Tab-separated table of C-alpha atoms in Angstrom:
chain	number	residue	atom	x	y	z
A	182	UNK	CA	8.884	16.589	17.318
A	183	UNK	CA	9.427	13.911	14.764
A	184	UNK	CA	7.836	16.189	12.147
A	185	UNK	CA	10.771	18.630	12.532
A	186	UNK	CA	13.340	15.920	12.252
A	187	UNK	CA	11.710	13.773	9.534
A	188	UNK	CA	14.250	14.844	6.843
A	189	UNK	CA	17.226	13.612	8.861
A	190	UNK	CA	15.393	10.472	9.915
A	191	UNK	CA	14.383	9.705	6.345
A	192	UNK	CA	17.998	9.843	5.240
A	193	UNK	CA	18.834	7.287	7.920
A	194	UNK	CA	16.040	5.016	6.686
A	195	UNK	CA	17.309	5.265	3.069
A	196	UNK	CA	20.797	4.331	4.204
A	197	UNK	CA	19.438	1.382	6.141
A	198	UNK	CA	17.336	0.159	3.226
A	199	UNK	CA	20.302	0.473	0.892
A	200	UNK	CA	22.413	-1.555	3.292
A	201	UNK	CA	19.706	-4.259	3.466
A	202	UNK	CA	19.517	-4.492	-0.278
A	203	UNK	CA	23.255	-5.098	-0.415
A	204	UNK	CA	23.048	-8.190	1.751
A	205	UNK	CA	22.708	-11.591	0.195
A	206	UNK	CA	19.227	-13.136	0.202
A	207	UNK	CA	18.572	-14.946	3.505
A	208	UNK	CA	16.184	-17.787	4.102
A	209	UNK	CA	12.596	-16.689	4.702
A	210	UNK	CA	11.505	-16.392	8.337
A	211	UNK	CA	9.260	-19.354	9.111
A	212	UNK	CA	7.079	-18.414	12.041
A	213	UNK	CA	5.052	-15.219	12.141
A	214	UNK	CA	4.408	-15.814	15.813
A	215	UNK	CA	8.161	-15.662	16.681
A	216	UNK	CA	10.290	-13.011	18.142
A	217	UNK	CA	9.757	-9.292	17.452
A	218	UNK	CA	12.642	-8.949	14.959
A	219	UNK	CA	11.536	-11.963	12.912
A	220	UNK	CA	7.907	-10.740	12.939
A	221	UNK	CA	9.049	-7.275	11.772
A	222	UNK	CA	10.991	-8.919	8.934
A	223	UNK	CA	7.885	-10.712	7.709
A	224	UNK	CA	5.560	-7.651	7.842
A	225	UNK	CA	7.981	-5.070	6.465
A	226	UNK	CA	7.890	-5.445	2.704
A	227	UNK	CA	10.597	-2.701	2.534
A	228	UNK	CA	13.490	-5.087	3.376
A	229	UNK	CA	14.924	-7.543	0.919
A	230	UNK	CA	16.755	-9.585	3.633
A	231	UNK	CA	17.540	-9.617	7.369
A	232	UNK	CA	20.565	-10.912	9.166
A	233	UNK	CA	19.531	-12.920	12.209
A	234	UNK	CA	21.461	-13.400	15.430
A	235	UNK	CA	22.544	-16.857	16.503
A	236	UNK	CA	19.617	-17.010	18.912
A	237	UNK	CA	17.154	-16.040	16.191
A	238	UNK	CA	18.663	-18.530	13.782
A	239	UNK	CA	18.280	-21.327	16.361
A	240	UNK	CA	14.638	-20.251	16.886
A	241	UNK	CA	14.115	-20.428	13.132
A	242	UNK	CA	15.734	-23.839	12.848
A	243	UNK	CA	13.624	-25.069	15.758
A	244	UNK	CA	10.432	-24.009	13.997
A	245	UNK	CA	11.602	-25.698	10.735
A	246	UNK	CA	12.345	-28.947	12.699
A	247	UNK	CA	8.978	-28.778	14.448
A	248	UNK	CA	7.182	-28.527	11.105
A	249	UNK	CA	9.117	-31.428	9.641
A	250	UNK	CA	8.570	-33.611	12.712
A	251	UNK	CA	4.820	-32.872	12.764
A	252	UNK	CA	4.366	-34.676	9.524
A	253	UNK	CA	1.807	-32.139	8.475
A	254	UNK	CA	1.771	-29.732	5.486
A	255	UNK	CA	2.530	-26.723	7.692
A	256	UNK	CA	2.966	-23.558	5.634
A	257	UNK	CA	6.335	-21.759	5.893
A	258	UNK	CA	4.623	-18.513	6.627
A	259	UNK	CA	1.206	-17.020	7.389
A	260	UNK	CA	-0.239	-13.612	8.313
A	261	UNK	CA	-1.734	-12.768	11.719
A	262	UNK	CA	-4.534	-10.239	11.874
A	263	UNK	CA	-5.741	-9.714	15.426
A	264	UNK	CA	-6.373	-13.197	16.879
A	265	UNK	CA	-6.731	-14.828	13.367
A	266	UNK	CA	-3.983	-16.587	11.441
A	267	UNK	CA	-4.674	-16.480	7.719
A	268	UNK	CA	-3.031	-18.907	5.276
A	269	UNK	CA	-2.772	-17.874	1.620
A	270	UNK	CA	-3.770	-21.368	0.434
A	271	UNK	CA	-5.586	-24.429	1.764
A	272	UNK	CA	-3.090	-26.971	3.128
A	273	UNK	CA	-2.837	-30.246	1.220
A	274	UNK	CA	-4.781	-33.196	2.459
A	275	UNK	CA	-8.331	-33.934	3.685
A	276	UNK	CA	-10.391	-31.840	6.191
A	277	UNK	CA	-8.982	-33.744	9.160
A	278	UNK	CA	-5.388	-32.981	8.077
A	279	UNK	CA	-6.265	-29.274	7.505
A	280	UNK	CA	-7.806	-29.135	11.008
A	281	UNK	CA	-4.648	-30.543	12.477
A	282	UNK	CA	-2.624	-27.906	10.642
A	283	UNK	CA	-4.799	-25.214	12.166
A	284	UNK	CA	-4.478	-26.689	15.686
A	285	UNK	CA	-0.675	-26.932	15.267
A	286	UNK	CA	-0.494	-23.220	14.467
A	287	UNK	CA	-2.764	-22.361	17.406
A	288	UNK	CA	-0.564	-24.397	19.711
A	289	UNK	CA	2.552	-22.592	18.505
A	290	UNK	CA	0.980	-19.151	19.118
A	291	UNK	CA	-1.387	-18.902	22.059
A	292	UNK	CA	-2.638	-15.473	20.921
A	293	UNK	CA	-4.178	-17.087	17.838
A	294	UNK	CA	-7.800	-18.151	18.433
A	295	UNK	CA	-8.844	-19.262	14.963
A	296	UNK	CA	-7.044	-20.312	11.756
A	297	UNK	CA	-8.490	-19.662	8.265
A	298	UNK	CA	-7.232	-20.221	4.721
A	299	UNK	CA	-8.084	-18.520	1.452
A	300	UNK	CA	-9.355	-20.891	-1.189
A	301	UNK	CA	-10.187	-18.346	-3.954
A	302	UNK	CA	-8.496	-15.401	-5.567
A	303	UNK	CA	-9.194	-11.757	-4.405
A	304	UNK	CA	-11.203	-11.000	-7.495
A	305	UNK	CA	-13.871	-8.630	-6.162
A	306	UNK	CA	-13.681	-4.850	-6.679
A	307	UNK	CA	-12.898	-4.300	-2.957
A	308	UNK	CA	-10.278	-7.122	-3.014
A	309	UNK	CA	-11.985	-9.035	-0.255
A	310	UNK	CA	-12.397	-12.827	-0.042
A	311	UNK	CA	-16.214	-12.599	0.184
A	312	UNK	CA	-18.587	-14.637	2.343
A	313	UNK	CA	-17.322	-17.948	1.078
A	314	UNK	CA	-13.722	-17.032	0.314
A	315	UNK	CA	-12.262	-18.154	3.666
A	316	UNK	CA	-12.405	-21.583	5.173
A	317	UNK	CA	-11.976	-21.935	8.951
A	318	UNK	CA	-9.572	-24.737	9.800
A	319	UNK	CA	-9.482	-24.574	13.652
A	320	UNK	CA	-10.821	-22.669	16.546
A	321	UNK	CA	-14.366	-21.731	17.723
A	322	UNK	CA	-16.669	-21.088	14.759
A	323	UNK	CA	-16.892	-17.403	13.838
A	324	UNK	CA	-19.110	-15.995	11.059
A	325	UNK	CA	-18.386	-13.412	9.768
A	326	UNK	CA	-14.697	-13.437	10.715
A	327	UNK	CA	-14.303	-10.099	12.470
A	328	UNK	CA	-11.336	-9.258	14.683
A	329	UNK	CA	-9.599	-6.238	16.218
A	330	UNK	CA	-5.959	-5.669	15.197
A	331	UNK	CA	-3.259	-3.696	17.036
A	332	UNK	CA	-0.587	-1.830	15.122
A	333	UNK	CA	1.969	0.238	16.949
A	334	UNK	CA	-0.472	0.723	19.822
A	335	UNK	CA	-3.449	1.742	17.596
A	336	UNK	CA	-6.436	-0.566	17.178
A	337	UNK	CA	-8.702	-1.135	14.158
A	338	UNK	CA	-11.568	-3.510	13.400
A	339	UNK	CA	-11.219	-5.870	10.397
A	340	UNK	CA	-14.009	-7.829	8.775
A	341	UNK	CA	-11.845	-10.378	7.008
A	342	UNK	CA	-14.654	-11.687	4.753
A	343	UNK	CA	-15.706	-8.348	3.291
A	344	UNK	CA	-12.719	-6.013	3.471
A	345	UNK	CA	-9.003	-6.102	2.430
A	346	UNK	CA	-6.301	-5.594	5.041
A	347	UNK	CA	-2.643	-6.552	5.011
A	348	UNK	CA	-0.587	-6.525	8.266
A	349	UNK	CA	2.521	-6.501	6.149
A	350	UNK	CA	1.919	-2.842	5.280
A	351	UNK	CA	2.338	-1.766	8.896
A	352	UNK	CA	5.811	-0.182	8.490
A	353	UNK	CA	4.593	1.713	5.425
A	354	UNK	CA	1.581	3.102	7.313
A	355	UNK	CA	3.911	4.250	10.066
A	356	UNK	CA	6.206	5.846	7.495
A	357	UNK	CA	3.282	7.848	6.089
A	358	UNK	CA	2.247	9.059	9.516
A	359	UNK	CA	5.756	10.328	10.109
A	360	UNK	CA	5.550	12.597	7.066
A	361	UNK	CA	2.568	14.528	8.312
A	362	UNK	CA	3.305	17.949	9.744
A	363	UNK	CA	1.452	19.997	12.336
A	364	UNK	CA	-1.713	21.684	11.061
A	365	UNK	CA	-2.007	19.727	7.813
A	366	UNK	CA	-5.271	18.761	6.273
A	367	UNK	CA	-4.949	15.144	5.085
A	368	UNK	CA	-7.161	13.256	2.642
A	369	UNK	CA	-7.121	9.452	2.687
A	370	UNK	CA	-8.787	7.838	-0.331
A	371	UNK	CA	-9.443	4.106	-0.667
A	372	UNK	CA	-9.206	3.913	3.098
A	373	UNK	CA	-10.242	0.309	3.616
A	374	UNK	CA	-10.719	-0.379	7.329
A	375	UNK	CA	-9.033	2.949	8.042
A	376	UNK	CA	-5.743	2.014	9.647
A	377	UNK	CA	-3.827	4.607	7.590
A	378	UNK	CA	-6.151	7.357	8.773
A	379	UNK	CA	-6.218	6.101	12.382
A	380	UNK	CA	-2.377	6.111	12.538
A	381	UNK	CA	-2.202	9.687	11.125
A	382	UNK	CA	-4.928	10.953	13.435
A	383	UNK	CA	-3.328	9.246	16.523
A	384	UNK	CA	0.261	10.120	15.883
A	385	UNK	CA	0.276	13.608	14.387
A	386	UNK	CA	-1.115	17.097	14.987
A	387	UNK	CA	-2.946	17.131	11.612
A	388	UNK	CA	-5.817	19.649	11.601
A	389	UNK	CA	-8.161	17.216	9.818
A	390	UNK	CA	-8.133	13.703	8.434
A	391	UNK	CA	-10.857	13.048	5.894
A	392	UNK	CA	-11.489	9.436	4.963
A	393	UNK	CA	-13.212	8.291	1.756
A	394	UNK	CA	-14.333	4.643	1.287
A	395	UNK	CA	-17.147	3.148	-0.724
A	396	UNK	CA	-17.327	-0.274	0.954
A	397	UNK	CA	-20.165	0.024	3.510
A	398	UNK	CA	-18.740	-2.764	5.676
A	399	UNK	CA	-15.310	-1.195	5.654
A	400	UNK	CA	-16.859	2.164	6.642
A	401	UNK	CA	-18.469	0.477	9.638
A	402	UNK	CA	-15.015	-0.898	10.598
A	403	UNK	CA	-13.615	2.639	10.326
A	404	UNK	CA	-16.416	3.958	12.615
A	405	UNK	CA	-15.666	1.271	15.202
A	406	UNK	CA	-11.970	2.029	14.956
A	407	UNK	CA	-12.646	5.725	15.481
A	408	UNK	CA	-14.729	4.925	18.565
A	409	UNK	CA	-11.920	2.802	20.003
A	410	UNK	CA	-9.458	5.597	19.222
A	411	UNK	CA	-11.568	8.060	21.208
A	412	UNK	CA	-11.102	5.726	24.257
A	413	UNK	CA	-7.387	5.322	23.712
A	414	UNK	CA	-5.658	7.238	26.507
A	415	UNK	CA	-2.178	6.386	25.241
A	416	UNK	CA	-2.504	7.943	21.744
A	417	UNK	CA	0.597	10.227	21.245
A	418	UNK	CA	-1.335	13.170	19.810
A	419	UNK	CA	-2.461	16.118	21.873
A	420	UNK	CA	-5.742	15.439	23.643
A	421	UNK	CA	-5.009	11.725	23.509
A	422	UNK	CA	-7.403	9.466	21.562
A	423	UNK	CA	-10.412	11.758	22.020
A	424	UNK	CA	-8.721	14.678	20.312
A	425	UNK	CA	-7.606	12.360	17.488
A	426	UNK	CA	-11.005	10.876	16.790
A	427	UNK	CA	-12.575	14.352	16.766
A	428	UNK	CA	-10.330	15.327	13.836
A	429	UNK	CA	-11.386	12.314	11.727
A	430	UNK	CA	-14.284	12.605	9.274
A	431	UNK	CA	-15.661	9.764	7.181
A	432	UNK	CA	-17.351	9.960	3.821
A	433	UNK	CA	-18.958	6.800	2.435
A	434	UNK	CA	-19.260	6.523	-1.336
A	435	UNK	CA	-17.447	6.306	-4.630
A	436	UNK	CA	-14.340	8.504	-4.730
A	437	UNK	CA	-15.008	9.608	-8.265
A	438	UNK	CA	-18.355	10.999	-7.110
A	439	UNK	CA	-17.221	12.516	-3.784
A	440	UNK	CA	-13.967	14.131	-4.770
A	441	UNK	CA	-15.516	16.750	-7.107
A	442	UNK	CA	-17.734	17.927	-4.254
A	443	UNK	CA	-14.818	18.883	-2.017
A	444	UNK	CA	-13.254	22.312	-1.855
A	445	UNK	CA	-10.422	22.857	-4.348
A	446	UNK	CA	-6.861	23.425	-3.133
A	447	UNK	CA	-7.775	22.689	0.421
A	448	UNK	CA	-5.538	19.667	1.301
A	449	UNK	CA	-1.876	19.545	2.153
A	450	UNK	CA	-1.486	15.782	1.708
A	451	UNK	CA	-3.323	12.989	-0.070
A	452	UNK	CA	-2.810	9.313	0.736
A	453	UNK	CA	-4.068	6.979	-1.934
A	454	UNK	CA	-3.454	3.260	-1.282
A	455	UNK	CA	-5.273	2.297	-4.435
A	456	UNK	CA	-6.467	-1.369	-4.601
A	457	UNK	CA	-5.422	-3.482	-7.530
A	458	UNK	CA	-8.089	-3.680	-10.276
A	459	UNK	CA	-7.209	-7.169	-11.410
A	460	UNK	CA	-6.131	-7.398	-15.064
A	461	UNK	CA	-6.619	-3.610	-15.450
A	462	UNK	CA	-3.506	-2.921	-13.423
A	463	UNK	CA	0.188	-3.737	-13.591
A	464	UNK	CA	2.662	-3.781	-16.515
A	465	UNK	CA	0.208	-5.721	-18.692
A	466	UNK	CA	-2.905	-3.940	-17.465
A	467	UNK	CA	-5.529	-2.726	-19.832
A	468	UNK	CA	-6.973	0.013	-17.600
A	469	UNK	CA	-6.108	3.711	-17.183
A	470	UNK	CA	-3.650	3.058	-14.341
A	471	UNK	CA	-5.745	5.186	-11.961
A	472	UNK	CA	-5.709	8.268	-14.247
A	473	UNK	CA	-9.387	9.093	-13.553
A	474	UNK	CA	-8.705	9.150	-9.826
A	475	UNK	CA	-5.609	11.380	-10.235
A	476	UNK	CA	-7.579	13.887	-12.297
A	477	UNK	CA	-10.196	14.048	-9.596
A	478	UNK	CA	-7.741	14.267	-6.621
A	479	UNK	CA	-5.048	16.673	-7.818
A	480	UNK	CA	-7.294	19.805	-7.978
A	481	UNK	CA	-7.835	19.336	-4.247
A	482	UNK	CA	-4.165	19.702	-3.405
A	483	UNK	CA	-2.593	22.985	-2.293
A	484	UNK	CA	0.602	24.269	-3.918
A	485	UNK	CA	3.550	22.389	-2.392
A	486	UNK	CA	1.097	19.635	-1.344
A	487	UNK	CA	2.217	16.043	-1.439
A	488	UNK	CA	0.601	12.809	-2.684
A	489	UNK	CA	1.418	9.272	-1.645
A	490	UNK	CA	0.285	7.261	-4.797
A	491	UNK	CA	0.247	3.477	-4.812
A	492	UNK	CA	0.578	1.512	-8.025
A	493	UNK	CA	1.555	-2.013	-9.135
A	494	UNK	CA	4.739	-2.897	-11.012
A	495	UNK	CA	6.588	-5.953	-12.312
A	496	UNK	CA	10.111	-6.632	-11.088
A	497	UNK	CA	11.606	-5.472	-14.403
A	498	UNK	CA	10.072	-2.030	-13.852
A	499	UNK	CA	11.942	-1.489	-10.607
A	500	UNK	CA	13.434	0.632	-9.182
A	501	UNK	CA	12.480	3.632	-11.375
A	502	UNK	CA	8.895	2.646	-12.115
A	503	UNK	CA	8.935	4.703	-15.305
A	504	UNK	CA	5.407	3.653	-16.329
A	505	UNK	CA	3.983	4.969	-13.064
A	506	UNK	CA	6.035	8.159	-13.359
A	507	UNK	CA	4.705	8.824	-16.854
A	508	UNK	CA	1.155	8.365	-15.665
A	509	UNK	CA	1.636	10.895	-12.812
A	510	UNK	CA	3.419	13.384	-15.104
A	511	UNK	CA	0.644	13.051	-17.693
A	512	UNK	CA	-2.107	13.695	-15.091
A	513	UNK	CA	-0.283	16.749	-13.798
A	514	UNK	CA	0.393	18.175	-17.273
A	515	UNK	CA	-3.244	17.813	-18.277
A	516	UNK	CA	-4.147	20.023	-15.245
A	517	UNK	CA	-1.336	22.501	-15.860
A	518	UNK	CA	0.573	21.392	-12.778
A	519	UNK	CA	4.262	21.001	-12.264
A	520	UNK	CA	5.430	18.141	-10.000
A	521	UNK	CA	8.553	16.544	-8.613
A	522	UNK	CA	9.083	12.965	-7.492
A	523	UNK	CA	10.247	12.734	-3.881
A	524	UNK	CA	10.475	9.018	-3.316
A	525	UNK	CA	9.880	5.682	-5.120
A	526	UNK	CA	9.880	2.333	-3.355
A	527	UNK	CA	8.312	-1.060	-3.397
A	528	UNK	CA	6.294	-1.667	-0.292
A	529	UNK	CA	4.995	-5.198	-0.624
A	530	UNK	CA	4.705	-8.208	-2.873
A	531	UNK	CA	1.298	-9.067	-4.397
A	532	UNK	CA	2.282	-12.034	-6.553
A	533	UNK	CA	5.371	-13.641	-8.060
A	534	UNK	CA	7.531	-10.877	-9.543
A	535	UNK	CA	4.654	-8.400	-8.977
A	536	UNK	CA	4.983	-5.545	-6.430
A	537	UNK	CA	2.990	-2.807	-4.781
A	538	UNK	CA	4.920	0.416	-5.073
A	539	UNK	CA	4.524	3.850	-3.579
A	540	UNK	CA	5.498	7.047	-5.391
A	541	UNK	CA	5.617	10.215	-3.283
A	542	UNK	CA	5.418	13.379	-5.312
A	543	UNK	CA	4.947	17.130	-4.654
A	544	UNK	CA	3.089	19.782	-6.624
A	545	UNK	CA	5.715	22.548	-7.091
A	546	UNK	CA	3.674	24.986	-9.193
A	547	UNK	CA	0.079	25.588	-10.024
A	548	UNK	CA	-1.313	27.527	-13.056
A	549	UNK	CA	-1.680	31.268	-12.539
A	550	UNK	CA	-5.229	32.398	-11.971
């Protein structure tokens, strides 16, 4: 099983990432709806660059020429969630021009049914655009904008108005699932629409996957995703999708209120894709950098248990992320725990020179009772 080979595979991945970082910066891939390799390059977030074959370069140049010849302000890149293309900003021009941009994108990718654009910052606590945060440019009117999204054969439901979801985190979610060993109890905090938990439940032999999310709409998305997983006959785990869905449990509510109610030292792994809290996070943040959540989560972890902790760093903090390391060490010391850092990596860009990073660490010793 992959769980028994993950150490060897992880070394291969590290060598591959190091090789990619050594390459010169390539031009960004233009079209999300292009070939598989180009699409993977756009969604990865773990690669700094990608060398394209002659055929792929010709495809890229063709897309660039098509954009220029169209005479429209076509964006160089966009995300695709399910059958929805989402632009980070409104295209320049009047509504008619914006509509033509949306129709051009739909024409290039037949799988896209509607095109939307963000016209406000993700400033809410759940990092969602809100009811009025997305403007539909083309396609049949849809309100709210809900779609189903496939990721490595697993399907989830996304309410794009009221939840946060990034398809660019797909390789990172797959990496997390590959770390889970047979019989582990896994806790997923800040679960969003639940794709992390669905991937773990579907791809591993984890004993239990407990999901915590306070956004009621996101919890409904998780329940629908769990139902679809139960009908998935191709899920790799034993018992197919039905067995996977039966091992998932959902708790709706604030993590700081729910975590103290759980049994201490009962989980082998905690996944915490913490959302950015605006100006409270990052190198200039004024918040506690998630310390309150760490103090609530760590007592639930078994000895030798692992945590996948997500934080936000500026480019000058990479690659060591010393500020994040100090926060983790401080939290562990206050609880009398000893820890070791396993892995630190950036997993996606959130703004210019601002990155989402993941720090994997392990509890190596707990205080004697």
